[in-house]
Coordinates of C-alpha atoms (C1' of nucleotides) in Angstrom, one line a residue:
Chain A
X1 CA 1.2 24.6 29.0
X2 CA 3.7 24.2 26.3
X3 CA 6.1 21.9 28.0
X4 CA 5.0 18.9 29.9
X5 CA 6.7 17.9 33.1
X6 CA 9.5 15.7 32.1
X7 CA 10.1 13.9 35.3
X8 CA 12.9 11.7 34.3
X9 CA 16.1 13.5 33.8
X10 CA 15.1 17.1 33.9
X11 CA 18.2 18.4 32.0
X12 CA 16.9 17.4 28.6
X13 CA 16.2 20.8 27.4
X14 CA 19.0 23.3 27.1
X15 CA 22.3 23.1 28.7
X16 CA 24.6 20.2 28.6
X17 CA 23.3 17.1 30.3
X18 CA 25.6 15.8 32.9
X19 CA 27.5 12.7 32.3
X20 CA 31.0 11.7 31.4
X21 CA 33.0 14.9 31.3
X22 CA 35.6 14.3 28.7
X23 CA 37.6 17.5 29.0
X24 CA 39.2 19.0 26.1
X25 CA 42.8 18.1 25.9
X26 CA 43.2 15.1 28.1
X27 CA 40.7 12.4 27.4
X28 CA 39.3 10.5 30.2
X29 CA 39.7 6.8 29.9
X30 CA 37.1 4.3 31.2
X31 CA 33.9 5.4 32.9
X32 CA 35.4 7.8 35.4
X33 CA 33.8 7.8 38.7
X34 CA 36.1 10.5 39.9
X35 CA 34.5 13.5 41.4
X36 CA 34.6 15.9 38.5
X37 CA 31.0 15.2 37.7
X38 CA 30.6 18.6 36.3
X39 CA 29.4 18.7 32.8
X40 CA 32.2 21.0 31.9
X41 CA 32.1 20.4 28.2
X42 CA 32.8 23.0 25.6
X43 CA 29.6 23.7 23.7
X44 CA 31.6 23.5 20.5
X45 CA 32.3 19.8 21.4
X46 CA 28.7 18.8 21.7
X47 CA 26.0 18.0 19.2
X48 CA 22.8 18.2 20.9
X49 CA 20.8 17.0 17.9
X50 CA 22.5 13.7 18.2
X51 CA 21.9 13.4 21.9
X52 CA 18.3 14.2 21.3
X53 CA 18.0 11.6 18.6
X54 CA 19.6 8.9 20.7
X55 CA 17.2 9.9 23.5
X56 CA 14.3 9.2 21.2
X57 CA 15.7 5.7 20.4
X58 CA 15.9 5.1 24.2
X59 CA 12.4 6.3 24.7
X60 CA 11.2 3.5 22.5
X61 CA 13.1 1.1 24.7
X62 CA 11.7 2.5 27.9
X63 CA 8.1 2.5 26.7
X64 CA 8.3 -0.6 24.7
X65 CA 7.4 0.4 21.1
X66 CA 4.9 2.2 19.0
X67 CA 4.4 5.8 19.8
X68 CA 2.9 8.7 18.1
X69 CA 4.8 11.9 17.4
X70 CA 3.4 13.7 20.3
X71 CA 4.1 10.8 22.7
X72 CA 7.7 10.8 21.6
X73 CA 7.9 14.5 22.0
X74 CA 6.5 14.3 25.6
X75 CA 8.6 11.3 26.5
X76 CA 11.8 12.9 25.4
X77 CA 11.2 16.5 26.3
X78 CA 11.3 17.6 22.8
X79 CA 8.9 19.9 21.0
X80 CA 6.6 18.1 18.6
X81 CA 8.3 19.8 15.7
X82 CA 11.7 18.6 16.9
X83 CA 10.5 15.1 17.6
X84 CA 9.0 15.0 14.2
X85 CA 12.3 15.9 12.5
X86 CA 14.1 13.3 14.4
X87 CA 11.5 10.6 13.7
X88 CA 11.4 11.4 10.0
X89 CA 15.2 11.2 10.0
X90 CA 15.1 7.8 11.7
X91 CA 12.5 6.6 9.2
X92 CA 14.6 7.9 6.3
X93 CA 17.6 6.1 7.6
X94 CA 15.7 2.9 8.1
X95 CA 15.8 2.8 11.9
X96 CA 12.1 3.4 12.2
X97 CA 8.9 3.0 10.3
X98 CA 5.8 5.1 10.4
X99 CA 2.7 3.0 10.5
X100 CA -0.1 5.5 10.1
X101 CA 0.6 7.9 13.0
X102 CA 2.5 5.3 15.0
X103 CA 6.2 5.2 14.8
X104 CA 8.1 2.0 15.6
X105 CA 11.7 0.9 15.5
X106 CA 13.0 -1.6 13.0
X107 CA 15.5 -4.3 13.7
X108 CA 18.1 -2.1 12.0
X109 CA 18.6 -0.4 15.3
X110 CA 20.4 -3.6 16.4
X111 CA 23.2 -2.5 14.0
X112 CA 24.0 0.3 16.4
X113 CA 24.8 -1.9 19.4
X114 CA 25.6 -5.2 17.9
X115 CA 29.3 -4.8 18.1
X116 CA 29.2 -4.8 21.9
X117 CA 27.6 -8.2 21.9
X118 CA 29.9 -9.8 19.4
X119 CA 32.9 -7.9 20.4
X120 CA 36.3 -9.3 20.5
X121 CA 34.8 -12.8 20.0
X122 CA 35.6 -13.5 23.6
X123 CA 32.0 -14.3 24.3
X124 CA 31.8 -16.4 21.2
X125 CA 34.5 -18.5 22.6
X126 CA 33.0 -18.5 26.0
X127 CA 29.6 -19.5 24.7
X128 CA 30.0 -23.3 24.5
X129 CA 31.4 -23.4 28.0
X130 CA 28.5 -21.4 29.3
X131 CA 26.1 -23.7 27.5
X132 CA 27.9 -26.7 28.9
X133 CA 27.9 -25.5 32.4
X134 CA 24.2 -24.7 32.1
X135 CA 23.3 -28.2 31.0
X136 CA 25.6 -29.7 33.6
X137 CA 24.1 -27.7 36.5
X138 CA 20.7 -27.6 35.0
X139 CA 20.5 -24.0 35.8
X140 CA 20.7 -20.7 33.8
X141 CA 24.1 -19.3 33.3
X142 CA 24.9 -15.9 32.0
X143 CA 27.8 -13.6 31.2
X144 CA 27.8 -9.9 31.9
X145 CA 30.0 -6.8 31.7
X146 CA 30.0 -3.6 33.7
X147 CA 28.6 -0.3 32.4
X148 CA 29.0 2.4 35.0
X149 CA 26.9 1.1 37.8
X150 CA 24.9 -1.4 35.9
X151 CA 25.7 -4.9 34.7
X152 CA 24.7 -5.7 31.1
X153 CA 24.2 -9.3 30.1
X154 CA 26.0 -10.1 26.9
X155 CA 25.5 -13.8 26.7
X156 CA 23.6 -16.5 28.4
X157 CA 22.1 -20.0 28.4
X158 CA 18.8 -20.5 30.1
X159 CA 17.9 -23.7 31.6
X160 CA 14.2 -24.2 31.8
X161 CA 12.7 -26.3 34.5
X162 CA 9.4 -25.4 36.1
X163 CA 10.9 -22.3 37.6
X164 CA 13.5 -20.7 35.5
X165 CA 15.7 -17.7 35.7
X166 CA 15.2 -15.8 32.5
X167 CA 17.6 -13.1 31.4
X168 CA 17.7 -11.7 27.9
X169 CA 20.8 -10.6 26.3
X170 CA 21.1 -6.9 26.6
X171 CA 19.3 -6.8 29.9
X172 CA 20.6 -4.4 32.5
X173 CA 20.5 -4.5 36.3
X174 CA 22.0 -2.4 39.1
X175 CA 25.5 -3.8 39.8
X176 CA 25.4 -3.4 43.6
X177 CA 22.8 -6.1 44.2
X178 CA 23.9 -8.7 41.6
X179 CA 26.6 -11.3 42.0
X180 CA 28.1 -10.4 38.6
X181 CA 27.9 -6.7 39.5
X182 CA 29.8 -7.2 42.7
X183 CA 32.4 -9.3 41.2
X184 CA 33.0 -6.6 38.5
X185 CA 32.9 -3.7 40.9
X186 CA 35.3 -5.5 43.2
X187 CA 37.7 -6.1 40.4
X188 CA 38.0 -2.4 39.6
X189 CA 41.4 -0.8 40.3
X190 CA 41.9 0.3 43.9
X191 CA 42.0 4.0 43.0
X192 CA 38.5 3.7 41.6
X193 CA 37.0 2.5 44.8
X194 CA 36.5 5.8 46.6
X195 CA 34.7 7.4 43.7
X196 CA 32.8 4.3 43.0
X197 CA 31.7 3.8 46.6
X198 CA 30.8 7.4 46.9
X199 CA 28.6 7.6 43.8
X200 CA 27.0 4.2 43.4
X201 CA 23.3 4.4 44.4
X202 CA 22.6 1.5 46.7
X203 CA 19.0 1.2 45.7
X204 CA 17.0 -1.1 47.8
X205 CA 15.5 -3.8 45.6
X206 CA 14.3 -6.3 48.2
X207 CA 14.4 -6.5 51.9
X208 CA 17.8 -8.2 51.7
X209 CA 19.5 -5.6 49.6
X210 CA 22.6 -4.2 51.2
X211 CA 22.1 -0.5 51.2
X212 CA 24.5 0.7 53.9
X213 CA 27.7 2.1 52.3
X214 CA 30.0 0.8 55.0
X215 CA 28.6 -2.7 54.9
X216 CA 28.7 -2.6 51.1
X217 CA 32.4 -1.8 51.2
X218 CA 33.0 -4.7 53.4
X219 CA 31.1 -7.0 51.1
X220 CA 33.1 -5.8 48.1
X221 CA 36.3 -6.3 50.0
X222 CA 35.3 -9.8 50.8
X223 CA 34.3 -10.4 47.1
X224 CA 37.6 -9.1 46.0
X225 CA 39.6 -11.2 48.4
X226 CA 37.7 -14.5 47.8
X227 CA 37.3 -14.0 44.1
X228 CA 33.7 -14.8 43.9
X229 CA 30.3 -13.4 45.0
X230 CA 27.1 -15.0 46.2
X231 CA 24.1 -12.7 46.3
X232 CA 21.0 -14.1 48.0
X233 CA 17.7 -12.4 47.1
X234 CA 19.1 -8.9 47.0
X235 CA 17.9 -8.2 43.5
X236 CA 14.7 -10.3 43.5
X237 CA 13.1 -12.4 46.2
X238 CA 13.6 -16.0 45.5
X239 CA 16.6 -15.5 43.3
X240 CA 20.1 -16.4 44.4
X241 CA 23.1 -15.9 42.1
X242 CA 26.8 -16.8 42.3
X243 CA 29.4 -15.3 40.1
X244 CA 33.1 -15.2 39.3
X245 CA 35.2 -12.9 37.2
X246 CA 36.5 -13.8 33.8
X247 CA 40.0 -12.6 33.0
X248 CA 41.7 -13.0 29.7
X249 CA 45.1 -14.7 29.5
X250 CA 46.9 -11.4 29.9
X251 CA 45.0 -10.7 33.1
X252 CA 42.6 -8.1 31.9
X253 CA 39.0 -8.2 33.2
X254 CA 36.7 -9.4 30.4
X255 CA 33.5 -9.7 32.4
X256 CA 31.8 -12.0 34.8
X257 CA 29.9 -15.3 34.6
X258 CA 27.2 -16.2 37.0
X259 CA 24.7 -19.0 37.8
X260 CA 21.2 -18.0 38.8
X261 CA 19.5 -20.3 41.1
X262 CA 16.0 -20.1 42.5
X263 CA 16.3 -20.3 46.3
X264 CA 13.7 -23.0 46.5
X265 CA 16.1 -25.3 44.8
X266 CA 19.3 -24.9 46.7
X267 CA 20.7 -23.3 49.9
X268 CA 23.6 -20.9 49.7
X269 CA 25.9 -23.4 51.3
X270 CA 25.0 -26.0 48.7
X271 CA 25.6 -23.5 46.0
X272 CA 29.1 -22.7 47.3
X273 CA 29.9 -26.3 47.8
X274 CA 28.5 -27.6 44.6
X275 CA 28.1 -24.8 42.0
X276 CA 31.1 -22.6 42.8
X277 CA 33.8 -25.1 41.9
X278 CA 32.2 -25.8 38.5
X279 CA 31.9 -22.1 37.9
X280 CA 35.5 -21.6 38.7
X281 CA 36.5 -24.6 36.5
X282 CA 34.5 -23.1 33.7
X283 CA 36.2 -19.7 33.7
X284 CA 39.6 -21.4 33.9
X285 CA 38.6 -23.5 30.8
X286 CA 37.4 -20.4 29.0
X287 CA 40.6 -18.5 29.9
X288 CA 42.6 -21.5 28.6
X289 CA 40.6 -21.3 25.3
X290 CA 41.2 -17.6 25.0
X291 CA 44.9 -18.2 24.8
X292 CA 44.6 -20.0 21.5
Chain B
X1 CA 42.8 -0.1 5.5
X2 CA 40.5 2.3 3.8
X3 CA 42.4 5.5 4.3
X4 CA 41.7 7.1 0.9
X5 CA 40.8 10.6 0.2
X6 CA 37.5 11.5 1.6
X7 CA 36.0 13.0 -1.4
X8 CA 32.4 12.9 -0.2
X9 CA 29.7 14.1 -2.6
X10 CA 31.0 17.5 -3.5
X11 CA 27.7 19.3 -3.5
X12 CA 27.1 18.3 0.0
X13 CA 26.2 21.8 1.0
X14 CA 22.5 21.7 0.6
X15 CA 19.5 19.6 0.4
X16 CA 19.2 16.1 1.5
X17 CA 22.2 14.0 1.9
X18 CA 21.9 11.0 -0.3
X19 CA 20.8 7.8 1.2
X20 CA 24.0 6.7 2.8
X21 CA 26.5 9.3 3.6
X22 CA 29.2 6.7 4.2
X23 CA 31.2 6.0 1.2
X24 CA 31.7 2.4 2.2
X25 CA 28.0 2.2 1.6
X26 CA 27.4 -1.3 3.0
X27 CA 23.8 -1.7 3.9
X28 CA 21.7 1.1 2.7
X29 CA 18.9 2.2 4.9
X30 CA 15.3 3.1 4.4
X31 CA 12.7 0.5 4.2
X32 CA 11.0 1.2 0.9
X33 CA 10.6 -1.7 -1.4
X34 CA 8.1 0.2 -3.4
X35 CA 9.4 2.2 -6.2
X36 CA 9.1 5.6 -4.6
X37 CA 12.9 5.8 -4.5
X38 CA 12.7 9.5 -4.7
X39 CA 14.6 10.7 -1.7
X40 CA 11.9 13.4 -1.8
X41 CA 12.2 14.5 1.7
X42 CA 11.8 18.0 2.8
X43 CA 15.0 19.4 4.2
X44 CA 13.0 20.6 7.1
X45 CA 12.2 17.1 8.0
X46 CA 15.7 15.8 8.3
X47 CA 18.3 16.1 11.0
X48 CA 21.6 15.3 9.4
X49 CA 23.5 15.5 12.7
X50 CA 21.6 12.6 13.9
X51 CA 22.2 10.6 10.8
X52 CA 25.9 11.3 11.0
X53 CA 26.0 10.2 14.6
X54 CA 24.2 7.0 13.9
X55 CA 26.5 6.4 11.1
X56 CA 29.4 6.7 13.5
X57 CA 27.9 4.1 15.8
X58 CA 27.5 1.8 12.8
X59 CA 31.0 2.4 11.8
X60 CA 32.1 0.9 15.1
X61 CA 30.0 -2.2 14.3
X62 CA 31.4 -2.6 10.9
X63 CA 35.0 -2.3 11.8
X64 CA 34.7 -4.0 15.2
X65 CA 35.8 -1.5 17.8
X66 CA 38.4 1.0 18.8
X67 CA 39.1 3.7 16.3
X68 CA 40.9 7.0 16.4
X69 CA 39.2 10.2 15.6
X70 CA 40.7 10.3 12.1
X71 CA 39.7 6.7 11.4
X72 CA 36.1 7.4 12.4
X73 CA 36.2 10.5 10.2
X74 CA 37.4 8.6 7.2
X75 CA 35.1 5.7 7.8
X76 CA 32.0 7.8 8.0
X77 CA 32.9 10.4 5.5
X78 CA 33.0 13.2 8.1
X79 CA 35.6 15.8 8.6
X80 CA 37.8 15.3 11.5
X81 CA 36.3 18.2 13.3
X82 CA 32.8 16.9 12.8
X83 CA 33.7 13.4 13.8
X84 CA 35.3 14.8 16.9
X85 CA 32.2 16.6 17.9
X86 CA 30.1 13.5 17.4
X87 CA 32.5 11.3 19.3
X88 CA 32.7 13.7 22.2
X89 CA 28.9 13.8 22.3
X90 CA 28.8 10.1 22.4
X91 CA 31.3 10.0 25.2
X92 CA 29.5 12.7 27.1
X93 CA 26.3 10.7 26.8
X94 CA 28.0 7.5 27.9
X95 CA 27.7 5.6 24.7
X96 CA 31.5 5.7 24.1
X97 CA 34.7 6.1 26.0
X98 CA 37.9 7.7 24.9
X99 CA 40.9 5.6 25.9
X100 CA 43.9 7.8 25.0
X101 CA 43.2 8.4 21.3
X102 CA 41.1 5.4 20.8
X103 CA 37.4 5.6 21.0
X104 CA 35.3 2.7 21.8
X105 CA 31.6 2.0 22.4
X106 CA 30.2 1.1 25.8
X107 CA 27.5 -1.5 26.6
X108 CA 25.2 1.4 26.9
X109 CA 24.6 1.4 23.1
X110 CA 22.6 -1.8 23.8
X111 CA 20.0 0.5 25.2
X112 CA 19.3 1.8 21.7
X113 CA 18.4 -1.5 20.2
X114 CA 17.3 -3.5 23.1
X115 CA 13.6 -3.0 22.6
X116 CA 13.7 -4.9 19.3
X117 CA 15.0 -7.9 21.1
X118 CA 12.6 -7.8 23.9
X119 CA 9.7 -6.5 22.0
X120 CA 6.2 -7.3 22.9
X121 CA 7.4 -10.2 25.0
X122 CA 6.5 -12.5 22.1
X123 CA 10.0 -13.8 22.0
X124 CA 10.1 -14.1 25.8
X125 CA 7.2 -16.4 25.5
X126 CA 8.6 -18.3 22.6
X127 CA 11.9 -18.7 24.3
X128 CA 11.2 -21.8 26.4
X129 CA 9.7 -23.6 23.4
X130 CA 12.8 -22.8 21.4
X131 CA 15.0 -24.1 24.1
X132 CA 12.9 -27.2 24.5
X133 CA 13.0 -27.9 20.8
X134 CA 16.7 -27.4 20.8
X135 CA 17.3 -30.0 23.5
X136 CA 14.8 -32.3 21.9
X137 CA 16.5 -32.2 18.5
X138 CA 19.9 -31.7 19.9
X139 CA 20.4 -28.9 17.3
X140 CA 20.5 -25.1 17.3
X141 CA 17.3 -23.4 17.0
X142 CA 16.8 -19.7 16.4
X143 CA 14.1 -17.1 15.8
X144 CA 14.5 -14.2 13.3
X145 CA 12.6 -11.3 11.9
X146 CA 12.9 -9.5 8.5
X147 CA 14.5 -6.2 8.1
X148 CA 14.3 -5.2 4.4
X149 CA 16.3 -7.9 2.7
X150 CA 18.0 -9.3 5.7
X151 CA 17.0 -11.6 8.5
X152 CA 18.0 -10.5 12.0
X153 CA 18.2 -13.1 14.7
X154 CA 16.3 -12.1 17.8
X155 CA 16.5 -15.2 19.9
X156 CA 18.1 -18.6 19.8
X157 CA 19.2 -21.7 21.6
X158 CA 22.5 -23.2 20.5
X159 CA 23.0 -26.9 20.9
X160 CA 26.7 -27.8 21.0
X161 CA 28.0 -31.0 19.8
X162 CA 31.3 -31.3 18.1
X163 CA 30.1 -29.3 15.2
X164 CA 27.7 -26.6 16.2
X165 CA 25.8 -23.9 14.4
X166 CA 26.5 -20.7 16.1
X167 CA 24.4 -17.7 15.7
X168 CA 24.5 -14.7 17.9
X169 CA 21.5 -12.6 18.8
X170 CA 21.5 -9.6 16.5
X171 CA 23.2 -11.4 13.7
X172 CA 22.2 -10.5 10.2
X173 CA 22.2 -12.5 7.1
X174 CA 20.8 -12.0 3.6
X175 CA 17.2 -13.2 3.5
X176 CA 17.3 -14.7 0.0
X177 CA 19.6 -17.6 1.0
X178 CA 18.4 -18.5 4.4
X179 CA 15.4 -20.6 5.4
X180 CA 14.0 -18.0 7.8
X181 CA 14.5 -15.3 5.2
X182 CA 12.6 -17.2 2.5
X183 CA 9.7 -18.0 4.9
X184 CA 9.5 -14.3 5.8
X185 CA 9.8 -13.0 2.3
X186 CA 7.2 -15.5 1.1
X187 CA 4.9 -14.3 3.8
X188 CA 4.9 -10.8 2.5
X189 CA 1.7 -9.4 1.1
X190 CA 1.2 -10.2 -2.6
X191 CA 1.4 -6.6 -3.6
X192 CA 4.9 -6.5 -2.2
X193 CA 6.2 -9.3 -4.3
X194 CA 6.9 -7.4 -7.5
X195 CA 8.9 -4.6 -5.8
X196 CA 10.6 -7.2 -3.6
X197 CA 11.6 -9.5 -6.4
X198 CA 12.8 -6.6 -8.4
X199 CA 15.0 -5.1 -5.7
X200 CA 16.3 -8.0 -3.7
X201 CA 20.0 -8.6 -4.5
X202 CA 20.4 -12.4 -5.0
X203 CA 24.0 -12.4 -3.9
X204 CA 25.8 -15.7 -4.5
X205 CA 27.0 -17.0 -1.1
X206 CA 27.9 -20.6 -2.1
X207 CA 27.8 -22.6 -5.3
X208 CA 24.3 -23.7 -4.3
X209 CA 22.8 -20.2 -3.8
X210 CA 19.8 -19.5 -6.0
X211 CA 20.7 -16.4 -7.9
X212 CA 18.3 -16.5 -10.9
X213 CA 15.3 -14.2 -10.3
X214 CA 12.9 -16.5 -12.1
X215 CA 13.9 -19.5 -10.1
X216 CA 13.9 -17.5 -6.9
X217 CA 10.3 -16.6 -7.6
X218 CA 9.4 -20.2 -8.0
X219 CA 11.2 -21.1 -4.8
X220 CA 9.4 -18.4 -3.0
X221 CA 6.0 -19.5 -4.3
X222 CA 6.7 -23.0 -3.2
X223 CA 7.7 -21.8 0.2
X224 CA 4.5 -19.8 0.5
X225 CA 2.3 -22.7 -0.6
X226 CA 3.9 -25.3 1.6
X227 CA 4.4 -23.1 4.6
X228 CA 8.0 -24.0 5.3
X229 CA 11.4 -23.7 3.7
X230 CA 14.4 -25.9 3.6
X231 CA 17.7 -24.3 2.4
X232 CA 20.6 -26.5 1.7
X233 CA 24.0 -24.9 1.8
X234 CA 23.0 -21.8 0.0
X235 CA 24.3 -19.5 2.8
X236 CA 27.2 -21.5 3.9
X237 CA 28.7 -24.8 2.7
X238 CA 27.8 -27.6 5.1
X239 CA 24.9 -25.8 6.7
X240 CA 21.3 -26.8 6.1
X241 CA 18.4 -25.0 7.6
X242 CA 14.7 -25.5 7.8
X243 CA 12.2 -22.8 8.9
X244 CA 8.6 -22.1 9.5
X245 CA 6.8 -18.8 10.0
X246 CA 5.5 -17.8 13.4
X247 CA 2.1 -16.1 13.4
X248 CA 0.4 -14.6 16.4
X249 CA -3.1 -15.7 17.3
X250 CA -4.6 -12.9 15.2
X251 CA -2.8 -14.1 12.2
X252 CA -0.1 -11.4 12.0
X253 CA 3.4 -12.5 11.1
X254 CA 5.7 -12.3 14.1
X255 CA 8.8 -13.8 12.7
X256 CA 10.2 -17.2 11.8
X257 CA 11.8 -20.1 13.6
X258 CA 14.5 -22.3 12.2
X259 CA 16.6 -25.3 13.0
X260 CA 20.2 -25.2 11.7
X261 CA 21.7 -28.6 10.9
X262 CA 25.2 -29.4 9.7
X263 CA 24.7 -31.4 6.5
X264 CA 27.1 -34.1 7.7
X265 CA 24.6 -35.0 10.3
X266 CA 21.4 -35.4 8.4
X267 CA 20.0 -35.5 4.8
X268 CA 17.4 -33.0 3.6
X269 CA 14.9 -35.8 3.4
X270 CA 15.5 -36.8 7.0
X271 CA 15.2 -33.2 8.1
X272 CA 11.8 -32.9 6.4
X273 CA 10.6 -36.1 7.8
X274 CA 11.9 -35.8 11.3
X275 CA 12.7 -32.1 12.1
X276 CA 9.9 -30.3 10.3
X277 CA 7.0 -31.8 12.2
X278 CA 8.6 -30.9 15.5
X279 CA 9.2 -27.4 14.2
X280 CA 5.6 -27.1 13.2
X281 CA 4.4 -28.4 16.4
X282 CA 6.6 -25.9 18.3
X283 CA 5.2 -22.9 16.5
X284 CA 1.7 -24.1 17.1
X285 CA 2.5 -24.4 20.8
X286 CA 4.0 -20.9 20.8
X287 CA 1.0 -19.5 19.1
X288 CA -1.2 -21.2 21.6
X289 CA 0.8 -19.6 24.4
X290 CA 0.5 -16.2 22.8
X291 CA -3.2 -16.3 23.2
X292 CA -3.0 -16.1 26.9
Chain C
dC1 C1' -21.1 21.2 13.4
dA2 C1' -18.3 22.7 17.0
dC3 C1' -14.4 21.2 19.5
dA4 C1' -10.2 19.1 20.9
dA5 C1' -5.9 16.8 20.0
dG6 C1' -2.6 15.9 17.1
dA7 C1' 0.1 16.6 12.8
dG8 C1' 2.4 19.7 9.6
dT9 C1' 4.6 24.6 8.3
dG10 C1' 7.0 29.5 8.1
dC11 C1' 10.1 32.2 10.3
dG12 C1' 13.6 34.5 13.3
dT13 C1' 17.3 33.0 16.3
dT14 C1' 20.7 29.9 17.7
dA15 C1' 23.7 26.1 17.2
dT16 C1' 26.4 23.2 14.0
dG17 C1' 29.2 21.8 9.9
dT18 C1' 32.9 23.1 7.0
dG19 C1' 37.5 24.2 5.7
dA20 C1' 41.5 26.1 7.0
dA21 C1' 44.9 27.3 10.3
dC22 C1' 47.4 25.8 14.3
dA23 C1' 49.5 22.5 17.6
dA24 C1' 51.0 18.3 19.1
dT25 C1' 52.7 13.6 17.9
dA26 C1' 54.7 10.0 15.5
dG27 C1' 57.8 8.3 12.0
dC28 C1' 61.9 8.2 9.9
dA29 C1' 66.4 9.2 7.9
dC30 C1' 70.6 10.3 9.3
Chain D
dG1 C1' 69.8 11.7 19.8
dT2 C1' 68.4 15.9 16.0
dG3 C1' 65.8 17.8 12.6
dC4 C1' 62.6 16.9 9.1
dT5 C1' 57.9 15.7 7.4
dA6 C1' 53.4 13.4 7.5
dT7 C1' 49.7 12.6 10.3
dT8 C1' 46.5 13.4 13.8
dG9 C1' 44.1 16.3 17.2
dT10 C1' 42.3 21.0 18.3
dT11 C1' 40.6 25.6 17.6
dC12 C1' 38.3 29.3 14.9
dA13 C1' 35.2 32.1 11.9
dC14 C1' 31.5 32.1 9.2
dA15 C1' 27.8 30.4 6.2
dT16 C1' 23.8 27.6 6.9
dA17 C1' 21.1 24.1 8.8
dA18 C1' 18.2 23.0 12.8
dC19 C1' 15.7 24.7 16.7
dG20 C1' 11.4 26.4 19.2
dC21 C1' 7.7 29.1 18.7
dA22 C1' 3.3 30.2 17.0
dC23 C1' 0.4 29.2 13.6
dT24 C1' -2.6 26.5 10.4
dC25 C1' -4.5 22.2 8.8
dT26 C1' -6.4 17.5 9.6
dT27 C1' -8.8 14.0 12.0
dG28 C1' -11.7 12.1 15.2
dT29 C1' -15.6 12.7 18.8
dG30 C1' -19.7 14.2 21.1

DNA sequence: CACAAGAGTGCGTTATGTGAACAATAGCAC
DNA sequence: GTGCTATTGTTCACATAACGCACTCTTGTG
């Protein structure tokens, strides 16, 4: 008995979990997809209590709220005693509340990640343009950034008709099968491509998802060369999305903006003909605004 | 900025770190309005490493991104060695990246607080109604929940005219001078009122802000009795806001929804006559939807 | 009332924080 | 440029705080 099967990431219990290596001495910049996926981290440079605590917070996100101590322990691979200490700490610091035996997060946890959403103010500036594009096209528009192999939505305007494409801020999807994701992946520096292409899991999401590495590489090359991406039902059946990258005035990649369109409403050809120019115009306008 | 000596609390070597380790002490944690302000927490029940780590994450939010190790140490009241271990842990877990000597958070931190935004799906359901109200009124509409004495915005639709009221999801404002805040405070159980009224800091934000406790109590009573709140330029000059509470079908308080209106565009009387009914209708519709 | 499941506790062992020393930079005066 | 100093990043040793384990206590169920 004792320990349940923790089927998620098995590494949760002793030795250093694998992730970004960060060697001592030279610091690795930007999510490195290079091949040194070791875990070679000096034990002195690691605080496992912190990692465990963060894992508890994530557990609440996975399971969607309200768990007992034991559930948290099982979910995170902790002992009950350990989970209890962590939960009480979170309560003490105001990140969680204990309601009887059920623990729950408070809105204070937003303080932990909020800066990413409001960062640099670039998205604040982009916001009106996104809204405007949304009402003009009468479709949902959103902005996303890349986090490893996921896209994370940082802003968005939903346009609601009968069918609507709903994306919440903070949502996360695999990059390989989303238009924003492909635009962002394609915009990575050339030297990143090998590692990226080697490590990215081309998970099949629908019958249309591109899962062949060679084909995926070709797709990415095309996206890079044409400067936009259209993805037709590779993430979700019935959903088409078209995206372009957003660069700041100095040329740096800020993120990507996409329009999500239910396939019943428009063909891919129509989207390219009608939506794409407006999307491109929008990012140009945003970029212009960022100058000031 | 803030590069002073880090004198910490000298006796830090034993039991229970005080409430907020960070000297800068904005935003103290721990959600007890009641008077049990003991701090009486068994050392066994507290993981200070976790609290330190979370404090580092918050430091990034306060200062808005990119800090060196030493800056983080100073900002959080840690030693450089300790800050380093925490930062390297965050990097290892993917929450941060080290770019040369500058550390920065990644979008992965959103995973920590995301569940609050997407919780229970109540806000997902409310979302279309909020959007609809926004386009109908041609004003920005948002939804918020209470976190101690702050309101935190969890959803919103911005309507952009020349002047627009811009609120980002995750934003946080003092509850006492916002319409949503007053609605939520007023909806607290009667036995909470004394502690609440005693502890809430009635910070002056504009010349209109109600800062007198007695008057504030009267205001709150009125809000409770009438079931809505209109706040005229008490948070920000030129901004008026009107809010109503949102209850779920079983009567529990879910949050509040408000319409923000630039004062140049409408008088308070007009807002009450014209906006309030639509707002009330909207929450009724949302509540109806939540039943299913 | 017995039983099971979960919550809380004491203790030996391990991992972590601290402060100080050391190393590498960055400024800065010249 | 050279040499100086102030600042920041890194390492180390040791005191101690946090861990898991095994245990007890509480609560809810038949």
